[in-house]
Coordinates of C-alpha atoms in Angstrom, one line a residue:
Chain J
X1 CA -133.3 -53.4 -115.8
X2 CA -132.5 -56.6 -113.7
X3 CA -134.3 -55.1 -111.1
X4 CA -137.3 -54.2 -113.2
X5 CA -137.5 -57.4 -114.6
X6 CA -137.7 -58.9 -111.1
X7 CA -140.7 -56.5 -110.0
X8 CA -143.0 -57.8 -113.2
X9 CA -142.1 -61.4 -111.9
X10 CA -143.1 -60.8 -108.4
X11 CA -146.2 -58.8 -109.9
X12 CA -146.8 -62.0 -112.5
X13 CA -146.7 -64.4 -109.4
X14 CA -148.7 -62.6 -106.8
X15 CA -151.7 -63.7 -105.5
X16 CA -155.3 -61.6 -106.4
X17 CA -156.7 -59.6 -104.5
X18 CA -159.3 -60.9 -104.1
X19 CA -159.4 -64.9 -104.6
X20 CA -163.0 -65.2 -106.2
X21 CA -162.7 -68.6 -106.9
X22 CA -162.6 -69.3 -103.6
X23 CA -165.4 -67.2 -102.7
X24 CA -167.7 -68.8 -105.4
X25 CA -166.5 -72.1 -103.9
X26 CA -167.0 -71.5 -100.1
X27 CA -170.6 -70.4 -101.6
X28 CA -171.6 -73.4 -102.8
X29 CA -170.7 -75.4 -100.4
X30 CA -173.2 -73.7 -98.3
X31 CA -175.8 -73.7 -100.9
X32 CA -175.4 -77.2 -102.1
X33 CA -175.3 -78.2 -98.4
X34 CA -178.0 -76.8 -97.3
X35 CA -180.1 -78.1 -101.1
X36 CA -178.8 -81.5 -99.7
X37 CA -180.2 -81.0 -96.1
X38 CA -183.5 -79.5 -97.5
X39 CA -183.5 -82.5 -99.5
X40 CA -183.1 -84.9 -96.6
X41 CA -185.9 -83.0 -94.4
X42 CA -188.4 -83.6 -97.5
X43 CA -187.7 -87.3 -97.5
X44 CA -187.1 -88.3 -93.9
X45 CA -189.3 -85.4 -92.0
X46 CA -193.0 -87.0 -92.9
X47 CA -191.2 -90.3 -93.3
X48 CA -189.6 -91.0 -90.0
X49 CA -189.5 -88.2 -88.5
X50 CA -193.1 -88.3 -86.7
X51 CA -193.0 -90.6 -83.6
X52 CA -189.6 -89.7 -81.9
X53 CA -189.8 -93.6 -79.9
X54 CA -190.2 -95.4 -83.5
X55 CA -186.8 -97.2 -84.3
X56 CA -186.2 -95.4 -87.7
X57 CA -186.6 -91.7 -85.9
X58 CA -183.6 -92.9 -83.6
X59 CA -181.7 -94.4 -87.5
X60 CA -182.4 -91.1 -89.5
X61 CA -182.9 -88.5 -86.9
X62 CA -181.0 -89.0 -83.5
X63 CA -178.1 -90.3 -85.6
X64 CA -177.7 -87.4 -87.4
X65 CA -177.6 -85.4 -84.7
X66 CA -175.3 -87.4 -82.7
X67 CA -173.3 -87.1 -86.3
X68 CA -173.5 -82.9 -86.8
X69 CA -172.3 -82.6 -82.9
X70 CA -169.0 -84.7 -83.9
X71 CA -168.7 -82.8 -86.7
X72 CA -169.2 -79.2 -85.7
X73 CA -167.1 -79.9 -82.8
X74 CA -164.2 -80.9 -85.3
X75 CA -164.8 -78.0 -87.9
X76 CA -164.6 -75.6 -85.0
X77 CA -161.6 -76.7 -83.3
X78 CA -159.7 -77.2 -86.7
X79 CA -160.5 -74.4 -87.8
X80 CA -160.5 -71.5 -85.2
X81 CA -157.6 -73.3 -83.9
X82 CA -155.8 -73.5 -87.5
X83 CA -156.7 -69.5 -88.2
X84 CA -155.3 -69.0 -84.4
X85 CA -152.4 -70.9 -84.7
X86 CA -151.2 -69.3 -88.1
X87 CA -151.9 -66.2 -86.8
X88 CA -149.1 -63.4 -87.9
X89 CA -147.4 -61.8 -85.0
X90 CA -145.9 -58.9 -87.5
X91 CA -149.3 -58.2 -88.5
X92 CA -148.5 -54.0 -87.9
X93 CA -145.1 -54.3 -90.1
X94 CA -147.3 -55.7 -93.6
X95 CA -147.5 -53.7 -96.7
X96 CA -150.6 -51.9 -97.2
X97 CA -151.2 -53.8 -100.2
X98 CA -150.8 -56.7 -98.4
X99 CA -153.1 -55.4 -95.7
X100 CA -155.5 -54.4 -99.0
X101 CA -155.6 -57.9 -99.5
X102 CA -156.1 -59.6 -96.0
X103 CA -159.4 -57.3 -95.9
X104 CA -160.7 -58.7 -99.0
X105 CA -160.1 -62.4 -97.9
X106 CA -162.1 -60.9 -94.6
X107 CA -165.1 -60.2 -96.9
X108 CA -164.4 -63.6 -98.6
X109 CA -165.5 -64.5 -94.8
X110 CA -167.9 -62.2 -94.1
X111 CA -169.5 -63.1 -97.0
X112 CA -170.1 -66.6 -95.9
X113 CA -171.3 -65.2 -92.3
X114 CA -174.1 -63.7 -94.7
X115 CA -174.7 -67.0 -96.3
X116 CA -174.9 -68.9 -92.5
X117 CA -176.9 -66.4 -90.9
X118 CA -179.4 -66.6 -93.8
X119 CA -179.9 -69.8 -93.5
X120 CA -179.8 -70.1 -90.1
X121 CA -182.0 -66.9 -88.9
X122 CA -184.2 -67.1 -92.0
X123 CA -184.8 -69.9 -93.6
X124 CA -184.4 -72.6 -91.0
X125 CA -186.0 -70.8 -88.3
X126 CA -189.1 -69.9 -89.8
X127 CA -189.5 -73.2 -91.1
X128 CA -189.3 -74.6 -87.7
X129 CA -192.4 -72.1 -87.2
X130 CA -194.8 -74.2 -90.5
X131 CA -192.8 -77.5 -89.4
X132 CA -194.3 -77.1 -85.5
X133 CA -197.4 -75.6 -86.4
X134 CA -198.5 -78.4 -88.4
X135 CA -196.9 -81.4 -86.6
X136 CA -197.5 -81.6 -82.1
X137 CA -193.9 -82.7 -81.2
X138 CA -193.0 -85.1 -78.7
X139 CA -189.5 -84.8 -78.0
X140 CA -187.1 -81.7 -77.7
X141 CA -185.3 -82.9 -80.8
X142 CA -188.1 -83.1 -83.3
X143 CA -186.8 -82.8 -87.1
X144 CA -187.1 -79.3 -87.7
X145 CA -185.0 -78.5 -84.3
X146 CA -181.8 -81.0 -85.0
X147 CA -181.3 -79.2 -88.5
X148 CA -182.2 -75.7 -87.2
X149 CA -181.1 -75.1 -83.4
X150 CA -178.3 -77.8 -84.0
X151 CA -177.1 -77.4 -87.5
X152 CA -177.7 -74.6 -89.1
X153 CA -176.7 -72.2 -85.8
X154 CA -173.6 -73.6 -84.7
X155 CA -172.5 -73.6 -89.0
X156 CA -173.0 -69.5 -88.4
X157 CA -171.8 -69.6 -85.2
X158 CA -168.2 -71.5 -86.8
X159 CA -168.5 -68.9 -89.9
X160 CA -168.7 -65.7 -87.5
X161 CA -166.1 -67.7 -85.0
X162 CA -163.9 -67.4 -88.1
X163 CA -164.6 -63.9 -89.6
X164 CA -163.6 -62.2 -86.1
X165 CA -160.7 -64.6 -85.6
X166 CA -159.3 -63.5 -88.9
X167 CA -159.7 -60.0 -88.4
X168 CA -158.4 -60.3 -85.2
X169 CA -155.1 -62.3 -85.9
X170 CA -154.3 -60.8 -89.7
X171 CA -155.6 -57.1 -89.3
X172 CA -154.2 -54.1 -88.3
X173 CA -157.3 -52.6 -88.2
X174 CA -158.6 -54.9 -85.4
X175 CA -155.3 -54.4 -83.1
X176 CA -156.3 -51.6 -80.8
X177 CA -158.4 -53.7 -79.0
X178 CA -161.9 -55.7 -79.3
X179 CA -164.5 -54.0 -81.5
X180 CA -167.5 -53.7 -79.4
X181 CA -169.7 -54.0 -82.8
X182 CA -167.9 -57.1 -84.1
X183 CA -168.5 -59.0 -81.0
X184 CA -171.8 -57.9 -80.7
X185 CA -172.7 -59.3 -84.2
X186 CA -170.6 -62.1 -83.4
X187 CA -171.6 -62.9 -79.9
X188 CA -175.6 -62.0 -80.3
X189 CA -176.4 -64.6 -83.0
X190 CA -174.0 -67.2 -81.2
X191 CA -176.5 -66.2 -77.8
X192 CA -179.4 -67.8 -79.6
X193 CA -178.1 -71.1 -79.9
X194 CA -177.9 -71.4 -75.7
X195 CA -181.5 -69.3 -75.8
X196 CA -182.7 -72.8 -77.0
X197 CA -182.4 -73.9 -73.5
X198 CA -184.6 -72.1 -72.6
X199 CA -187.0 -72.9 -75.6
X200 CA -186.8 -76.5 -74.6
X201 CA -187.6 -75.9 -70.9
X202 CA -191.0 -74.1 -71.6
X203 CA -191.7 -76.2 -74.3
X204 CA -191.1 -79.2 -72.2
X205 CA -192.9 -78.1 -69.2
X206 CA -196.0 -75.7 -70.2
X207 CA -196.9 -75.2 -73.2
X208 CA -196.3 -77.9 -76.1
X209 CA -198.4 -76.2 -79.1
X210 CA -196.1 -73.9 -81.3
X211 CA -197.1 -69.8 -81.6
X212 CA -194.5 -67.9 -83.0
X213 CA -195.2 -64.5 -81.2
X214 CA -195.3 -66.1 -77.8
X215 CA -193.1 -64.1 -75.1
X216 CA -191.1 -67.7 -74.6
X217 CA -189.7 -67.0 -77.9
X218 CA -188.4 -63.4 -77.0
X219 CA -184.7 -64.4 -76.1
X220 CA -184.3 -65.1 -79.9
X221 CA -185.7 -62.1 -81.2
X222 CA -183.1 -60.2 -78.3
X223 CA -180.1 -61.8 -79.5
X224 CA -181.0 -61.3 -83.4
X225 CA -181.1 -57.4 -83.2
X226 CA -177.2 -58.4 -82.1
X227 CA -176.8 -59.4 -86.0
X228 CA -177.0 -55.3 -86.7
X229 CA -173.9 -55.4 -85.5
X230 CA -172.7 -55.9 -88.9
X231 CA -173.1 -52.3 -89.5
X232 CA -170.1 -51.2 -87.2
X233 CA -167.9 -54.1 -88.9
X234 CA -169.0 -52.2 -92.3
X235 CA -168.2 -49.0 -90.9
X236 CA -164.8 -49.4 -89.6
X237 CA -164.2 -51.7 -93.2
X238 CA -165.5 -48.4 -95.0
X239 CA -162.8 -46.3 -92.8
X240 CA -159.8 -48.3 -93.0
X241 CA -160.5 -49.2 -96.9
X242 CA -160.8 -45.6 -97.4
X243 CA -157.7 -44.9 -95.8
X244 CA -156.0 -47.4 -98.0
X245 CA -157.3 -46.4 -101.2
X246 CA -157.8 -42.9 -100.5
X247 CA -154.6 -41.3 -102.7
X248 CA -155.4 -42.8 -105.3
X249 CA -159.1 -42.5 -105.2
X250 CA -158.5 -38.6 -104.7
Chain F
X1 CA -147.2 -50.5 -92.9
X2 CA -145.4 -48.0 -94.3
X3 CA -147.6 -44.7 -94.8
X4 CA -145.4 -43.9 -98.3
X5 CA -146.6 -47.2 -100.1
X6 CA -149.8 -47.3 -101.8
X7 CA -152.3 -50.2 -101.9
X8 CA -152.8 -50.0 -105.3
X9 CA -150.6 -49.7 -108.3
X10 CA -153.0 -47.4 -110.5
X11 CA -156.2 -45.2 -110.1
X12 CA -158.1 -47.4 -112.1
X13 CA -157.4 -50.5 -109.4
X14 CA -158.4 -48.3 -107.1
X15 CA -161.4 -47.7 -108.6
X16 CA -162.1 -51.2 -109.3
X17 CA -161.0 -52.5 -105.3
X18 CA -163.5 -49.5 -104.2
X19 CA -166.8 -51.1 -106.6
X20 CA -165.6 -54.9 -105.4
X21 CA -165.6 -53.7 -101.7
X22 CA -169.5 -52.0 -102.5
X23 CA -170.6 -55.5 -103.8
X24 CA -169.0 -57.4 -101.0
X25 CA -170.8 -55.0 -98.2
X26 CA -173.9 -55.0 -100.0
X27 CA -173.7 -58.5 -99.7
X28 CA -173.1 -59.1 -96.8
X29 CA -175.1 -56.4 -95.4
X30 CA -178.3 -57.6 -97.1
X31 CA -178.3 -61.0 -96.0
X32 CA -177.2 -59.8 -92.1
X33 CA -179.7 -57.9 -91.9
X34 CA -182.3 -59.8 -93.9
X35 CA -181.5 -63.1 -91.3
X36 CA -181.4 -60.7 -88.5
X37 CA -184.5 -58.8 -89.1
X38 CA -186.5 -62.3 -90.1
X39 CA -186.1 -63.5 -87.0
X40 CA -187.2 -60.3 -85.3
X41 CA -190.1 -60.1 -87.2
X42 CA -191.5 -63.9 -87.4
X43 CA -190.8 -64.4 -83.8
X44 CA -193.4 -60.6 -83.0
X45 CA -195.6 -60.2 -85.7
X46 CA -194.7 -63.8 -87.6
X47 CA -198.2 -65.7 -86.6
X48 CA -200.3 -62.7 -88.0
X49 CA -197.8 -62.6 -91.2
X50 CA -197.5 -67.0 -91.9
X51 CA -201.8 -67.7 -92.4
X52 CA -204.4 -65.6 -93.6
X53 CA -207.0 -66.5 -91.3
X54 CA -204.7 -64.6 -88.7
X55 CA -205.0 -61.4 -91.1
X56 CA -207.7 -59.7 -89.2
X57 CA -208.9 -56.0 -89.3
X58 CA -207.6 -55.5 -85.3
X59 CA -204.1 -57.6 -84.3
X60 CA -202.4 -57.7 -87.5
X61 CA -203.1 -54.3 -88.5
X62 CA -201.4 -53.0 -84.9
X63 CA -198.7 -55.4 -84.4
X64 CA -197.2 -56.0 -87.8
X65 CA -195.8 -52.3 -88.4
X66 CA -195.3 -51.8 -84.8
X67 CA -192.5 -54.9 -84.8
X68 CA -191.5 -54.0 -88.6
X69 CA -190.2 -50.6 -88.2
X70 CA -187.7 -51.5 -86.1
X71 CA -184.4 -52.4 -88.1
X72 CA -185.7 -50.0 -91.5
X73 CA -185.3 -47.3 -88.4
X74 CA -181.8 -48.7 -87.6
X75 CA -180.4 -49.6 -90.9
X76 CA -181.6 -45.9 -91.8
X77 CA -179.9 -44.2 -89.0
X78 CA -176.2 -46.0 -90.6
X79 CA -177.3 -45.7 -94.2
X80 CA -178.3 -42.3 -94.8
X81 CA -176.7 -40.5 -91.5
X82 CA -173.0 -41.8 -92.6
X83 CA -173.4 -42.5 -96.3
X84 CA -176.8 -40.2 -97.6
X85 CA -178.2 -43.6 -98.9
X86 CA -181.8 -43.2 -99.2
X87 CA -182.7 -47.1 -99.5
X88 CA -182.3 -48.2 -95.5
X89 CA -185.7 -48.9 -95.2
X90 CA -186.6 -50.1 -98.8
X91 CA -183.6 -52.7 -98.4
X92 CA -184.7 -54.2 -94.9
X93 CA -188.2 -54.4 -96.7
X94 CA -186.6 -56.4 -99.5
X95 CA -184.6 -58.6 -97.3
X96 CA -187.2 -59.7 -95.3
X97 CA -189.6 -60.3 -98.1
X98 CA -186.9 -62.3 -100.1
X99 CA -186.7 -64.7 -97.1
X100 CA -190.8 -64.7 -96.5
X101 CA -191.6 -65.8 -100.0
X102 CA -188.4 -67.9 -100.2
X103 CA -190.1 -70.0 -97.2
X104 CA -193.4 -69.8 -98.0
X105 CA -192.7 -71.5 -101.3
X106 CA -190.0 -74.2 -100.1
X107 CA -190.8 -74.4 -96.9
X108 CA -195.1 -73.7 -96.0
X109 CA -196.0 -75.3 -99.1
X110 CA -192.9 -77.5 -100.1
X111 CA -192.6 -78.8 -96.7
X112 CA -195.7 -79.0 -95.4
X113 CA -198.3 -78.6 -98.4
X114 CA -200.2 -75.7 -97.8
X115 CA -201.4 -73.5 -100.2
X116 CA -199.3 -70.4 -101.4
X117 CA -202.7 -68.2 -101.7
X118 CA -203.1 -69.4 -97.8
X119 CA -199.6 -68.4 -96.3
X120 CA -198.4 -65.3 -98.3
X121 CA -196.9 -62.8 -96.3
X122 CA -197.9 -59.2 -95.7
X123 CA -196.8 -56.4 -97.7
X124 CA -194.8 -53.8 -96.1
X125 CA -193.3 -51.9 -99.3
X126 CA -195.4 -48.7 -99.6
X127 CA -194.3 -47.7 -96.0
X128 CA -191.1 -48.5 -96.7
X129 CA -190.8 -46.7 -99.9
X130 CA -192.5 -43.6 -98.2
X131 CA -190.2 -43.9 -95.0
X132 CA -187.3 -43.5 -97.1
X133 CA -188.3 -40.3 -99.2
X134 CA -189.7 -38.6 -96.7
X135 CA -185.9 -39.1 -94.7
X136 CA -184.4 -38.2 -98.2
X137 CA -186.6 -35.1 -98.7
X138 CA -186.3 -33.9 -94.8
X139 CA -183.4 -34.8 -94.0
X140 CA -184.7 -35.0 -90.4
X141 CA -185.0 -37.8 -88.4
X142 CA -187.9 -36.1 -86.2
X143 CA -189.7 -35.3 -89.4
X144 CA -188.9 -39.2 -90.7
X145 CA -190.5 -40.7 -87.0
X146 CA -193.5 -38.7 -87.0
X147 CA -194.7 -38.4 -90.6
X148 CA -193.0 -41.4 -92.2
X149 CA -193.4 -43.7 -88.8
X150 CA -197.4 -42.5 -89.0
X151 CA -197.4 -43.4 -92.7
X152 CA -195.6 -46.7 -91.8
X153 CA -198.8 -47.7 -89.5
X154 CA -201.3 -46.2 -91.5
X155 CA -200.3 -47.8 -95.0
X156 CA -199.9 -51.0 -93.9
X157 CA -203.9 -51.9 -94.3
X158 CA -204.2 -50.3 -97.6
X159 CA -201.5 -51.8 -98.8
X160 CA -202.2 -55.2 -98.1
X161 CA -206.6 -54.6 -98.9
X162 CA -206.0 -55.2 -102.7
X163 CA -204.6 -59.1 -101.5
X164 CA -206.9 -59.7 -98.6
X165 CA -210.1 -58.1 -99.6
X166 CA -211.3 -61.5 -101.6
X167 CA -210.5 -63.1 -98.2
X168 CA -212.1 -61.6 -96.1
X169 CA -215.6 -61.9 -98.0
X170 CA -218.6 -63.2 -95.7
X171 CA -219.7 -67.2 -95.8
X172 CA -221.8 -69.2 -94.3
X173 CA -220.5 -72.7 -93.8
X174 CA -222.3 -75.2 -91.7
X175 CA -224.4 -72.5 -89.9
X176 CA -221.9 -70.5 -89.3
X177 CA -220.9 -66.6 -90.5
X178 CA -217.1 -67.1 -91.3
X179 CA -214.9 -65.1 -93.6
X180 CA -212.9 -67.0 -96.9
X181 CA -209.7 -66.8 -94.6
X182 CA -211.8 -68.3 -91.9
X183 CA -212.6 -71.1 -94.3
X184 CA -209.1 -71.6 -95.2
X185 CA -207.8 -72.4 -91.8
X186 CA -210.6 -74.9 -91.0
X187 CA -209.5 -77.0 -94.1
X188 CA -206.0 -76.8 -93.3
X189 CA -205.9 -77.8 -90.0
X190 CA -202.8 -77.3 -88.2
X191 CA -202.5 -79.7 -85.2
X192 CA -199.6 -77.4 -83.5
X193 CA -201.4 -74.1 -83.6
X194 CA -205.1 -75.1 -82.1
X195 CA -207.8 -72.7 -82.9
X196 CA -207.8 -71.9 -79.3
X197 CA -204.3 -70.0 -80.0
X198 CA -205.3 -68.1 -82.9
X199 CA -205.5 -64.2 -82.2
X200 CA -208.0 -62.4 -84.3
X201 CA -210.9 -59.8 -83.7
X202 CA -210.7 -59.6 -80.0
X203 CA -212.0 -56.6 -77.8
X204 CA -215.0 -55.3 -76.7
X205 CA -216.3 -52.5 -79.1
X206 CA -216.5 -54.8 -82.1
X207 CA -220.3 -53.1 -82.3
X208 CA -218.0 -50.4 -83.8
X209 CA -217.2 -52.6 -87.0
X210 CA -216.3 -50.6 -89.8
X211 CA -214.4 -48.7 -87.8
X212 CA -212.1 -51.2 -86.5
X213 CA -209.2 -51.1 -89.3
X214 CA -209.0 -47.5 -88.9
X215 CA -208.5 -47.6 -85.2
X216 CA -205.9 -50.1 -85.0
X217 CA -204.3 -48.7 -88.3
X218 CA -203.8 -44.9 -86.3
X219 CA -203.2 -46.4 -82.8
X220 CA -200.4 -48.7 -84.5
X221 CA -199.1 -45.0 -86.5
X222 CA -198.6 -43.8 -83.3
X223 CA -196.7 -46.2 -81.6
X224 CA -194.9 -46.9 -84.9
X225 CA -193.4 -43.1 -84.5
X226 CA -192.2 -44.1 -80.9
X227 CA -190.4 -46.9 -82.3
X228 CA -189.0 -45.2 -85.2
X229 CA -187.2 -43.1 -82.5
X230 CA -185.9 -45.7 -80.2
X231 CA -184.3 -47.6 -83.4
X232 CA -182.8 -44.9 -84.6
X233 CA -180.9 -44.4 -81.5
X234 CA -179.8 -48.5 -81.4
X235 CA -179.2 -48.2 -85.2
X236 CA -176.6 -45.3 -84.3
X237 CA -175.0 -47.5 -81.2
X238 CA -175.0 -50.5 -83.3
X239 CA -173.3 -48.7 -86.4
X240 CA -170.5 -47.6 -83.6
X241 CA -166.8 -48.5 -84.4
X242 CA -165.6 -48.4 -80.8
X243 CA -162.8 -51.0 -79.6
X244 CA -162.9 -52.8 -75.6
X245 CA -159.5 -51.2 -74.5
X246 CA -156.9 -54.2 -73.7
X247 CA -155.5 -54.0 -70.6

């Protein structure tokens, strides 16, 4: 009785599954971000961000770039470093519920990868493409490029950092190695954000007007086909969820 | 882990973990592939897509399924060949239309002011819709690359004319024989993208000019079916579960 008493207790006190207010939380803080960046981009884009050798391009624009670079730098060392350092080194010896509820906290954070990449692949990047079209730029770090190239792809970049670190350090599933697909989806969309090197350099030297389709614009489109990669992650989810559940699913 | 212990403490959790896990892929998967394929397609096709002055009867119509089919062929090749879901291709459509008219909206027009009726993208749903039941009624990826990639190219054209025809209407404006869509880009000038970049109508049988949808709509079919089976084969690599070994 004492003993059953005790189980209920522990059941009472355990942690869900899956923690949805912190998924609903981490989502927001994307979306409400990024509503606060579109924001600024409406205000300060026609406003000061025109004529990169005016004085209020260097105060709105050049500052918040030499602001997100501190920043990311920060977010990325705590927290790859943080997941790294509190990594579990019994991770084989954990209960399969517990393991049940390490890969939903990984969807918590693949979840957010989905968030990041949107913004970053979708909405940010083609409106660098209406942004450029419209406006001749005069400097490699025109409005459109210090939100897109250096904001909203090093916040995926973190986010993916994150997902693979996690499955990496708190999975059994992820022990036998590196999964190829993982990386790839990791890896690929993290390519694009050096690629922009190679943006700046033809933009600098040849050819300043903005087509979309041109072949200088290639390495991009390369390194997003990486973010299919997601569809090995899902598989091997779908595999080792199955195996988890499959008894009782049966 | 011990193999005895069960990860749930009832069929009905289990039930319940299994429809959570659906929503959470779904998720995630959708919005992947949506920023994935986006970037694909705005960065090979995009310039044709963003304006409708680009929206001619030659480029568009070859380029734009040519670069689309792509990831509906990949996400297919995971979708139905692992799970039988026949939505691989409608999904990518959806994705990528979500993020179009999300831009279009906040970004072409709330950004940078132009009109809506002058930046809409292209409609790529029949195909999709047909690409996915002719995979579920075949069952054949060879049968899915030739008939549904050659209904891919072909559609595209119809399947945009009921938007574009009003566009594409003859004027004369300042001497000059122009079409609407013509006239939209000349009042909304964009400085980045000079008219000496703009792609439209080029080649020499344009004597031939009624003809010249249906060309490019069959010539884009056919390479459409080529690249329905190249994707296929990266959507099966990229759906791969294979670990590095560590040394």
């Amino acid at each position: 009785m004492a003993a059953t008493t005790e189980s209920v207790r522990a059941d009472a006190a355990e942690a869900p599954l899956l923690n949805k207010r912190n998924m609903f939380l981490g989502a927001a803080l994307y979306v409400v971000f990024y509503g606060w960046v579109r924001w600024y981009e409406g205000v300060y884009g026609w406003s000061a961000g025109l004529d990169s050798f005016a004085p209020e391009f260097e105060t709105y624009w050049m500052n918040f770039l030499y602001i997100e670079f501190v920043l990311e730098v920060s977010t990325a060392g705590i927290l790859w470093g943080y997941i790294w350092k509190s990594r579990d080194r019994k991770v084989m010896s954990i209960t399969p519920r517990e393991e049940l509820r390490r890969h939903m906290t990984h969807w918590t954070w693949l979840v957010m990868y989905g968030i990041a990449i949107y913004y970053g692949a979708s909405y940010f990047t083609e409106q660098d493409g209406t942004w450029h079209q419209t406006i001749v730029r005069d400097t490699d770090f025109t409005p459109s490029h210090i939100i897109e190239f250096y904001l909203s792809y090093p916040i995926y970049i973190i986010t993916g950092g994150a997902c693979f670190l996690y499955a990496k350090t708190r999975l059994p599933t992820y022990q036998q190695g590196l999964h190829l697909q993982y990386m790839v989806a990791v890896l690929g969309p993290f390519m694009i954000l050096p690629n922009v090197g190679l943006n700046e350099w033809g933009h600098t030297f040849w050819f300043m007007e903005e087509l979309f389709v041109a072949p200088l614009h290639y390495g991009f489109v390369f390194f997003g086909w990486a973010a299919l990669g997601v569809m090995g992650v899902v598989n091997t989810e779908v595999i080792a969820i199955a195996k988890l559940l499959k008894k009782d699913l049966a | 882990m011990s193999a005895s212990q069960s990860a749930v403490r009832s069929r009905a959790e289990a039930v319940k973990v299994s429809r959570t896990f659906d929503w959470l892929i779904l998720f995630t998967l959708f919005f992947v592939v949506l920023g994935g394929y986006h970037i694909h397609y705005m960065l090979t096709g995009g310039d044709w897509d963003f304006w409708t002055d680009w929206k001619d009867r030659r480029l568009w119509v070859t380029v734009a399924p040519i670069v689309s089919i792509t990831f509906p062929a990949a996400v297919q090749a995971v979708l139905w060949w692992r799970y039988r879901l026949p939505f691989g291709a409608v999904v990518c459509i959806l994705g990528l239309l979500l993020g179009e008219w999300v831009n279009r909206y906040l970004n072409f027009w709330g950004w940078t002011y132009f009109p809506v009726n002058f930046c809409f993208p292209s409609n790529l749903m029949p195909g999709a819709i047909v690409l996915d039941v002719v995979l579920m009624l075949s069952g054949s990826m060879t049968v899915t690359a030739v008939l549904g990639g050659m209904a891919w190219g072909l559609l595209f054209y119809p399947g945009n004319w009921p938007i574009m025809a009003p566009l594409h209407i003859p004027v004369e404006y300042n001497g000059m024989m122009m079409t609407l869509a013509d006239l939209q880009g000349y009042h909304y000038v964009r400085t980045g993208t000079p008219e000496y970049i703009r792609m439209v109508e080029k080649g020499t049988l344009r004597t031939f000019g009624k003809d010249v949808a249906p060309v490019s709509a069959f010539f884009s079919a056919f390479v459409s079916i080529l690249i329905y089976f190249l994707w296929h084969f990266f959507g099966k690599w990229f759906g791969g579960t294979s670990f590095t070994q560590s040394s």
